[in-house]
Amino acid sequence: MATSAHPVHPLVGKTAGSAELHEEAANYLPGGVTANIKYFDPYPIAMESANGARMRDVDGNQYIDYNLCYGALMLGHGDPRVKKAVLEQMNRMGTTVLGTPHRLEVDMARTLVGLYPGIDTVRFTNSGLEATLLAIRLAMAWTGRPKLAKFEGHYHGGYDQVLISVNPDRRSADQLPSAHPDSMGIPDYYLENTVVLPFNDLDGTEEILRRHGHELAAVIIEPVQGGFIPPKMEFLKGLRELTRACGALLIFDEVKTGFRVGLSGAQGRYGVIPDLTALGKVLGGGFPVGAVGGRKEIMDICAPPPRAADILSIGSQRKGRAASDTLFHSGTYNGHPTVLAAGMATIEALRRPGVYAEVEKATGALRAGMEEILRRNGIPGQTVGVGSIFNLVLGEGPVSQVQDILRSELTLRRRIDYALLDQGIYVKPLNRFSLSTAHTPDVIEETLDRFERGVKLTIKGR
């Protein structure tokens, strides 16, 4: 139980139901959660229902939600257009899943090809994690090279190859990043075959690529780090040229930025086109989804080989191709019709004229209001973000990479976040803020009132 000196103390008094549920869950789930990211001290708040921009926990407390399932819900909770599309799909097909090709796969793939300049063809997966995994496999098969380069502080999923230097230690400005595992159980093989680069540092990136470029199958990057630290244009354009020069593919992990910084993601916003793109989150309309798209000649290596009886009629283009010549990719639930129905409904809603302008206007108003409240209360701070995502960084220096976040006032930020939870603003401590079409001007005004109360309570409790 937290003491009065602990920043979560006021919250503990009103979330007894969450505490009890977490204690029960710990008997059946390691740590009482189904994913480590869902946990925070002293226990995560368990939610019971949600609608629009708001959630209700098991104790009946109401929150304005800025987590939005880590950004997945661009239309907010329970959007009627999404629910209608899902129900109509199930009624029309008479089932939840077919396990065969179906029309929605083609419709969604055509939609993504039309929206994302770096996508010629598409394969669906069940999560953003699976999407980045497939993109890396495609790159290694295409280039025949053994190593991957990723950026310090960038998260691409919880698997061995990329769970490296996501949460790095602080380093001096004259040091380059190095590979460190973020979990037990990661074999040395991946540390030896993963090169870590400094985001928004073109000179440092070039220096490392000069040494390792000939070994690299790909460079994978969140074009907007964590969904909120924007790239410098000279850096992103320079990275595109550096990867071309060394023969490595450039993979954009747009799981966070896809449909959040615009209909065409970061590549559409910044005009830098990758070889492969990974998508997820918003694409599923609240259901688990992922997709990989890219240049046709690269994507085609995961096409199934022709039947033996058909090889002679196909001719020399694929003559003699065997199963071992194909990059294997499969999954029982890939292209799940219920998920794609929700995703198509979400995209159609986002295509309405002015939708992104409205959400970004609301985001700008919230960011400006939060910064003004911090100034009035003598707390150095800023909001950093792109499109409908931002984060609160307590410090006045420029923020261009994860090291700048590590140098900010993280302890104070955590205290404010717990005070915000107490005031009915839901954001996981130290996490980014995501907005949706449900975050209307009245919701923003109410949020700013609660935010100011939370900041003042934090100051009072210091």
XYZ file of C-alpha atoms in Angstrom:
462
model
C 0.000 0.000 0.000
C 1.312 3.435 -0.953
C 2.080 5.939 1.789
C 1.031 9.585 1.830
C 4.437 10.558 0.441
C 3.898 8.394 -2.620
C 2.516 10.235 -5.668
C -0.154 7.578 -6.246
C -1.659 7.846 -2.746
C -4.821 9.820 -3.690
C -5.471 7.349 -6.512
C -5.212 4.310 -4.250
C -8.086 5.529 -2.143
C -10.523 5.561 -5.063
C -9.392 2.458 -7.021
C -9.890 -0.355 -4.501
C -11.642 -2.447 -7.142
C -8.623 -2.276 -9.445
C -6.370 -3.280 -6.551
C -8.555 -6.276 -5.744
C -8.770 -7.351 -9.381
C -5.009 -7.051 -9.797
C -4.435 -9.152 -6.687
C -6.763 -11.818 -8.068
C -5.190 -11.630 -11.535
C -1.731 -12.196 -10.073
C -2.841 -15.731 -9.141
C -3.339 -16.599 -12.796
C -1.324 -14.093 -14.836
C 2.401 -13.369 -14.316
C 2.524 -9.992 -12.612
C -1.249 -9.785 -12.892
C -1.145 -8.560 -16.513
C -1.223 -9.993 -20.023
C 1.439 -7.568 -21.280
C 4.201 -5.806 -19.348
C 3.312 -2.482 -20.951
C -0.087 -2.547 -19.206
C 1.459 -2.422 -15.739
C 2.314 0.609 -13.632
C 2.833 1.062 -9.881
C 1.256 0.161 -7.556
C -1.210 -1.626 -9.873
C -2.804 -0.797 -13.219
C -6.277 0.707 -13.258
C -8.784 -1.822 -14.616
C -11.375 -0.396 -16.969
C -14.945 -1.609 -17.383
C -16.437 0.408 -20.242
C -15.742 3.260 -22.619
C -17.444 5.538 -25.115
C -16.100 8.336 -27.278
C -13.253 10.055 -25.450
C -14.112 8.625 -22.029
C -13.537 5.467 -20.001
C -14.997 4.149 -16.760
C -13.019 1.967 -14.346
C -14.279 -0.929 -12.235
C -14.829 1.465 -9.301
C -17.010 3.782 -11.377
C -14.391 6.543 -11.783
C -14.615 8.428 -15.086
C -11.576 9.403 -17.195
C -10.931 11.360 -20.350
C -8.808 8.878 -22.287
C -5.570 10.026 -23.917
C -4.084 6.548 -24.148
C -6.674 5.313 -26.666
C -5.275 1.771 -26.646
C -1.798 3.221 -27.261
C -3.072 5.277 -30.181
C -5.098 2.618 -31.986
C -8.500 4.312 -31.597
C -8.375 7.285 -33.976
C -12.185 7.537 -33.878
C -12.400 7.132 -30.114
C -14.156 4.331 -28.251
C -17.174 2.530 -29.699
C -17.544 4.547 -32.872
C -20.965 3.570 -34.308
C -19.628 3.398 -37.885
C -17.078 0.779 -36.879
C -19.578 -1.256 -34.858
C -22.068 -1.157 -37.732
C -19.460 -2.321 -40.249
C -18.407 -5.228 -38.050
C -21.952 -6.412 -37.417
C -22.902 -6.090 -41.089
C -19.824 -8.066 -42.123
C -20.600 -10.911 -39.724
C -24.266 -10.996 -40.763
C -23.369 -10.896 -44.444
C -20.749 -13.648 -44.238
C -22.588 -15.645 -41.597
C -19.392 -16.200 -39.622
C -16.547 -14.340 -37.964
C -13.737 -15.754 -40.116
C -13.474 -17.750 -43.341
C -9.884 -18.959 -43.491
C -9.928 -18.383 -47.267
C -9.340 -15.418 -49.580
C -12.181 -12.885 -49.506
C -13.172 -9.555 -51.009
C -12.223 -7.378 -48.030
C -8.546 -8.400 -48.353
C -8.478 -7.028 -51.886
C -10.421 -3.898 -50.967
C -8.140 -3.040 -48.051
C -4.966 -3.803 -50.012
C -6.144 -1.586 -52.883
C -6.900 1.173 -50.380
C -3.422 1.013 -48.826
C -1.725 0.968 -52.233
C -3.670 4.099 -53.134
C -2.798 5.932 -49.918
C 0.837 5.018 -49.212
C 3.391 6.034 -51.866
C 5.852 3.352 -50.733
C 3.363 0.488 -51.088
C 2.814 -1.456 -54.336
C 1.454 -4.677 -52.817
C 0.444 -5.781 -49.320
C 0.536 -8.743 -46.943
C -1.617 -8.692 -43.785
C -0.519 -9.832 -40.334
C -2.148 -9.926 -36.907
C -0.139 -7.166 -35.208
C 2.378 -4.423 -35.799
C 4.980 -6.692 -34.221
C 4.349 -9.356 -36.872
C 4.467 -6.679 -39.557
C 7.965 -5.492 -38.620
C 9.081 -9.109 -38.269
C 7.960 -9.880 -41.827
C 9.496 -6.677 -43.185
C 12.877 -7.625 -41.726
C 12.649 -11.155 -43.113
C 11.828 -9.741 -46.553
C 14.833 -7.421 -46.372
C 17.217 -10.197 -45.375
C 15.920 -12.485 -48.112
C 16.129 -9.717 -50.729
C 19.654 -8.589 -49.881
C 21.169 -11.839 -48.607
C 22.788 -9.870 -45.775
C 22.843 -10.892 -42.094
C 22.545 -7.675 -40.076
C 19.904 -5.135 -39.168
C 20.300 -1.504 -38.133
C 17.787 0.159 -35.817
C 17.702 3.441 -33.937
C 18.266 4.008 -30.244
C 14.972 4.396 -28.413
C 12.826 3.050 -31.254
C 10.376 0.249 -30.498
C 9.396 -2.248 -33.186
C 7.897 -5.060 -31.111
C 8.817 -7.359 -28.252
C 10.936 -9.937 -30.091
C 14.651 -10.719 -29.936
C 15.835 -8.996 -33.089
C 14.548 -5.524 -32.219
C 14.215 -5.516 -28.417
C 17.607 -3.873 -28.277
C 18.486 -0.365 -27.005
C 14.836 0.637 -26.756
C 15.381 1.914 -23.202
C 19.034 2.951 -23.256
C 21.175 4.442 -20.531
C 22.202 8.068 -20.727
C 25.295 8.740 -22.814
C 27.320 11.862 -23.549
C 26.835 13.795 -26.769
C 30.203 12.661 -28.131
C 29.350 8.962 -27.678
C 27.553 6.881 -30.280
C 24.862 4.412 -29.179
C 25.596 0.743 -28.672
C 23.549 -2.457 -28.603
C 22.105 -3.457 -25.221
C 19.332 -6.020 -24.629
C 16.044 -4.800 -23.170
C 15.105 -8.218 -21.841
C 16.485 -11.390 -20.416
C 16.687 -14.280 -22.861
C 17.942 -12.412 -25.928
C 20.713 -14.478 -27.557
C 24.097 -12.884 -28.193
C 23.518 -13.556 -31.899
C 21.088 -10.641 -32.106
C 23.362 -8.271 -30.214
C 26.175 -9.171 -32.593
C 23.979 -8.695 -35.655
C 22.136 -5.528 -34.668
C 23.656 -2.103 -35.286
C 22.242 0.794 -33.244
C 22.056 4.281 -34.772
C 21.420 7.770 -33.299
C 18.094 9.278 -34.397
C 18.182 12.754 -35.958
C 21.999 12.634 -36.059
C 22.951 12.302 -39.714
C 26.705 12.576 -39.127
C 26.677 9.874 -36.446
C 24.447 7.647 -38.558
C 26.677 8.080 -41.590
C 29.770 7.216 -39.552
C 28.226 3.949 -38.387
C 26.812 3.046 -41.801
C 30.218 3.650 -43.353
C 31.547 0.843 -41.146
C 28.649 -1.583 -41.344
C 26.613 -0.685 -44.427
C 27.915 -3.588 -46.535
C 26.591 -6.063 -43.931
C 23.142 -4.542 -43.481
C 19.990 -6.004 -44.947
C 17.937 -3.040 -43.759
C 17.675 0.022 -41.616
C 14.378 0.068 -39.700
C 13.118 3.327 -38.235
C 10.114 4.921 -36.600
C 10.042 7.981 -38.890
C 8.571 9.836 -35.915
C 10.287 8.412 -32.828
C 7.783 7.001 -30.374
C 5.111 8.629 -32.537
C 5.969 12.083 -31.180
C 9.615 13.142 -31.782
C 9.627 14.508 -35.335
C 12.492 13.832 -37.722
C 14.680 16.592 -39.044
C 14.017 16.753 -42.773
C 17.706 16.748 -43.644
C 18.149 13.670 -41.480
C 15.285 11.689 -43.018
C 16.263 12.592 -46.574
C 19.908 11.896 -45.812
C 19.054 8.492 -44.364
C 17.191 7.607 -47.551
C 20.290 8.416 -49.593
C 22.644 6.588 -47.221
C 20.622 3.375 -47.379
C 20.548 3.512 -51.164
C 24.293 4.041 -51.247
C 25.047 1.017 -49.067
C 22.439 -1.244 -50.644
C 20.333 -1.678 -47.495
C 16.552 -1.467 -47.620
C 14.833 1.317 -45.681
C 11.904 0.114 -43.546
C 9.451 2.617 -42.111
C 7.734 1.291 -38.993
C 4.506 3.294 -39.270
C 2.592 1.272 -36.708
C 2.222 4.421 -34.582
C 2.212 7.069 -37.328
C 0.039 5.296 -39.897
C -3.274 7.196 -40.171
C -2.262 9.358 -37.181
C -0.075 11.968 -38.863
C -2.205 11.850 -42.016
C -3.962 9.385 -44.294
C -0.618 8.506 -45.905
C 1.372 8.325 -42.686
C 4.784 9.879 -42.154
C 5.945 9.045 -45.682
C 3.094 11.105 -47.059
C 3.686 13.939 -44.613
C 7.438 14.191 -45.172
C 7.752 12.970 -48.754
C 10.455 10.385 -48.013
C 9.565 6.996 -49.485
C 10.811 3.750 -47.883
C 11.304 0.371 -49.550
C 9.030 -1.390 -47.047
C 6.331 -0.118 -44.680
C 4.876 -1.754 -41.545
C 1.396 -0.705 -40.392
C -0.858 -1.582 -37.451
C -2.896 0.065 -34.654
C -5.333 2.514 -36.349
C -5.527 0.211 -39.378
C -7.583 -2.292 -37.354
C -10.166 0.129 -35.993
C -9.669 -1.294 -32.489
C -8.983 -4.888 -33.530
C -5.549 -6.556 -33.728
C -3.987 -6.019 -37.161
C -0.780 -5.475 -39.049
C 0.277 -5.065 -42.659
C 3.482 -4.954 -44.661
C 3.671 -3.213 -47.999
C 6.444 -2.193 -50.296
C 8.054 -2.392 -53.681
C 6.430 -5.107 -55.788
C 9.651 -6.891 -56.669
C 10.534 -7.234 -52.987
C 7.068 -8.243 -51.852
C 6.811 -10.850 -54.609
C 9.441 -13.050 -52.971
C 6.816 -14.126 -50.442
C 4.380 -15.202 -53.158
C 3.783 -18.963 -53.021
C 5.628 -20.986 -55.673
C 3.559 -22.277 -58.598
C 2.364 -25.840 -58.552
C 4.830 -28.246 -60.129
C 2.412 -28.974 -62.987
C 2.231 -25.272 -63.830
C 5.955 -24.505 -63.905
C 6.514 -25.431 -67.562
C 3.639 -23.274 -68.765
C 4.887 -20.265 -66.820
C 8.192 -20.168 -68.644
C 11.650 -19.073 -67.689
C 10.625 -16.277 -65.321
C 10.003 -18.701 -62.438
C 11.245 -21.929 -63.977
C 12.173 -24.563 -61.456
C 11.216 -22.440 -58.479
C 10.863 -24.589 -55.372
C 9.360 -23.959 -51.956
C 12.829 -23.229 -50.590
C 13.090 -20.312 -53.038
C 10.097 -18.627 -51.424
C 10.075 -16.477 -48.328
C 7.539 -18.182 -46.099
C 4.817 -16.033 -44.599
C 1.535 -17.317 -43.273
C -0.986 -16.996 -40.444
C -4.429 -18.443 -39.895
C -5.966 -15.085 -39.053
C -4.098 -12.877 -41.547
C -6.586 -10.601 -43.300
C -9.343 -11.444 -40.802
C -12.596 -10.157 -42.376
C -14.015 -8.763 -39.136
C -10.818 -6.800 -38.517
C -10.639 -5.491 -42.074
C -14.298 -4.426 -41.944
C -13.500 -2.314 -38.866
C -10.390 -0.941 -40.551
C -12.170 -0.004 -43.766
C -14.886 1.801 -41.797
C -12.197 3.698 -39.889
C -10.374 4.759 -43.046
C -13.601 5.875 -44.717
C -14.419 8.028 -41.683
C -10.936 9.554 -41.726
C -11.243 10.334 -45.436
C -14.033 12.848 -44.807
C -12.878 16.365 -45.712
C -11.480 18.294 -42.775
C -11.223 15.398 -40.320
C -7.463 15.613 -39.812
C -7.569 19.409 -39.655
C -10.152 19.177 -36.850
C -8.164 16.637 -34.835
C -4.904 18.537 -35.273
C -6.629 21.784 -34.274
C -7.848 20.123 -31.077
C -4.375 18.696 -30.469
C -2.814 22.129 -30.958
C -5.268 23.724 -28.548
C -4.552 21.106 -25.884
C -0.794 21.418 -26.320
C -0.853 25.207 -26.162
C -3.094 25.148 -23.100
C -0.912 22.661 -21.259
C 2.231 24.664 -21.983
C 0.564 27.865 -20.751
C -0.533 26.157 -17.520
C 3.004 24.913 -16.915
C 4.380 28.443 -17.469
C 1.857 29.999 -15.085
C 2.851 27.498 -12.434
C 6.595 27.934 -12.892
C 7.326 24.499 -14.392
C 9.681 24.464 -17.375
C 8.096 22.208 -19.967
C 6.972 21.720 -23.526
C 4.856 19.436 -25.643
C 6.546 17.571 -28.485
C 4.603 15.879 -31.227
C 3.321 15.481 -34.771
C -0.271 15.332 -35.964
C -2.582 13.860 -33.335
C 0.168 12.536 -31.017
C 2.385 14.381 -28.567
C 4.224 13.964 -25.322
C 4.898 16.198 -22.346
C 8.584 16.844 -21.741
C 9.555 18.759 -18.609
C 12.582 20.755 -19.671
C 13.363 23.636 -22.002
C 16.060 22.174 -24.262
C 15.383 20.889 -27.775
C 14.028 17.352 -28.021
C 15.292 15.394 -31.017
C 16.037 11.899 -29.682
C 15.617 9.590 -26.702
C 18.667 11.008 -24.899
C 16.881 14.363 -24.605
C 13.965 12.617 -22.900
C 16.352 10.899 -20.477
C 17.782 14.299 -19.510
C 14.334 15.761 -18.745
C 12.567 15.843 -15.357
C 11.124 12.335 -15.468
C 10.390 12.128 -11.738
C 8.291 15.297 -11.818
C 6.555 14.148 -14.996
C 5.605 10.891 -13.288
C 4.171 12.780 -10.298
C 2.088 14.954 -12.614
C 0.805 11.893 -14.466
C -0.426 10.309 -11.241
C -2.096 13.588 -10.300
C -3.771 13.607 -13.729
C -5.090 10.096 -13.132
C -6.504 11.309 -9.849
C -8.184 14.183 -11.725
C -9.696 11.856 -14.319
C -7.232 12.188 -17.193
C -6.085 8.758 -18.328
C -2.595 8.451 -19.690
C -0.191 5.759 -18.613
C 2.581 7.467 -16.593
C 5.384 8.773 -18.841
C 3.496 7.779 -21.982
C 2.470 9.888 -24.963
C -0.938 11.535 -25.460
C -3.096 10.473 -28.419
C -6.234 12.282 -29.567
C -9.205 11.153 -31.634
C -12.157 12.611 -33.489
C -14.073 12.234 -30.207
C -11.824 14.808 -28.494
C -14.024 17.762 -29.318
C -13.399 21.372 -28.157
C -15.526 20.904 -25.027
C -13.494 17.818 -24.095
C -10.272 19.788 -24.581
C -11.556 22.602 -22.357
C -12.515 20.128 -19.648
C -9.114 18.425 -19.948
C -7.273 21.705 -19.441
C -9.275 22.447 -16.277
C -8.372 19.019 -14.906
C -4.771 19.368 -16.049
C -4.353 22.650 -14.145
C -5.797 21.107 -10.989
C -3.392 18.176 -11.361
C -0.390 20.454 -11.831
C -1.317 22.570 -8.783
C -1.786 19.468 -6.651
C 1.626 18.231 -7.758
C 3.254 21.521 -6.797
C 1.460 21.543 -3.449
C 2.600 18.003 -2.699
C 6.287 18.603 -3.433
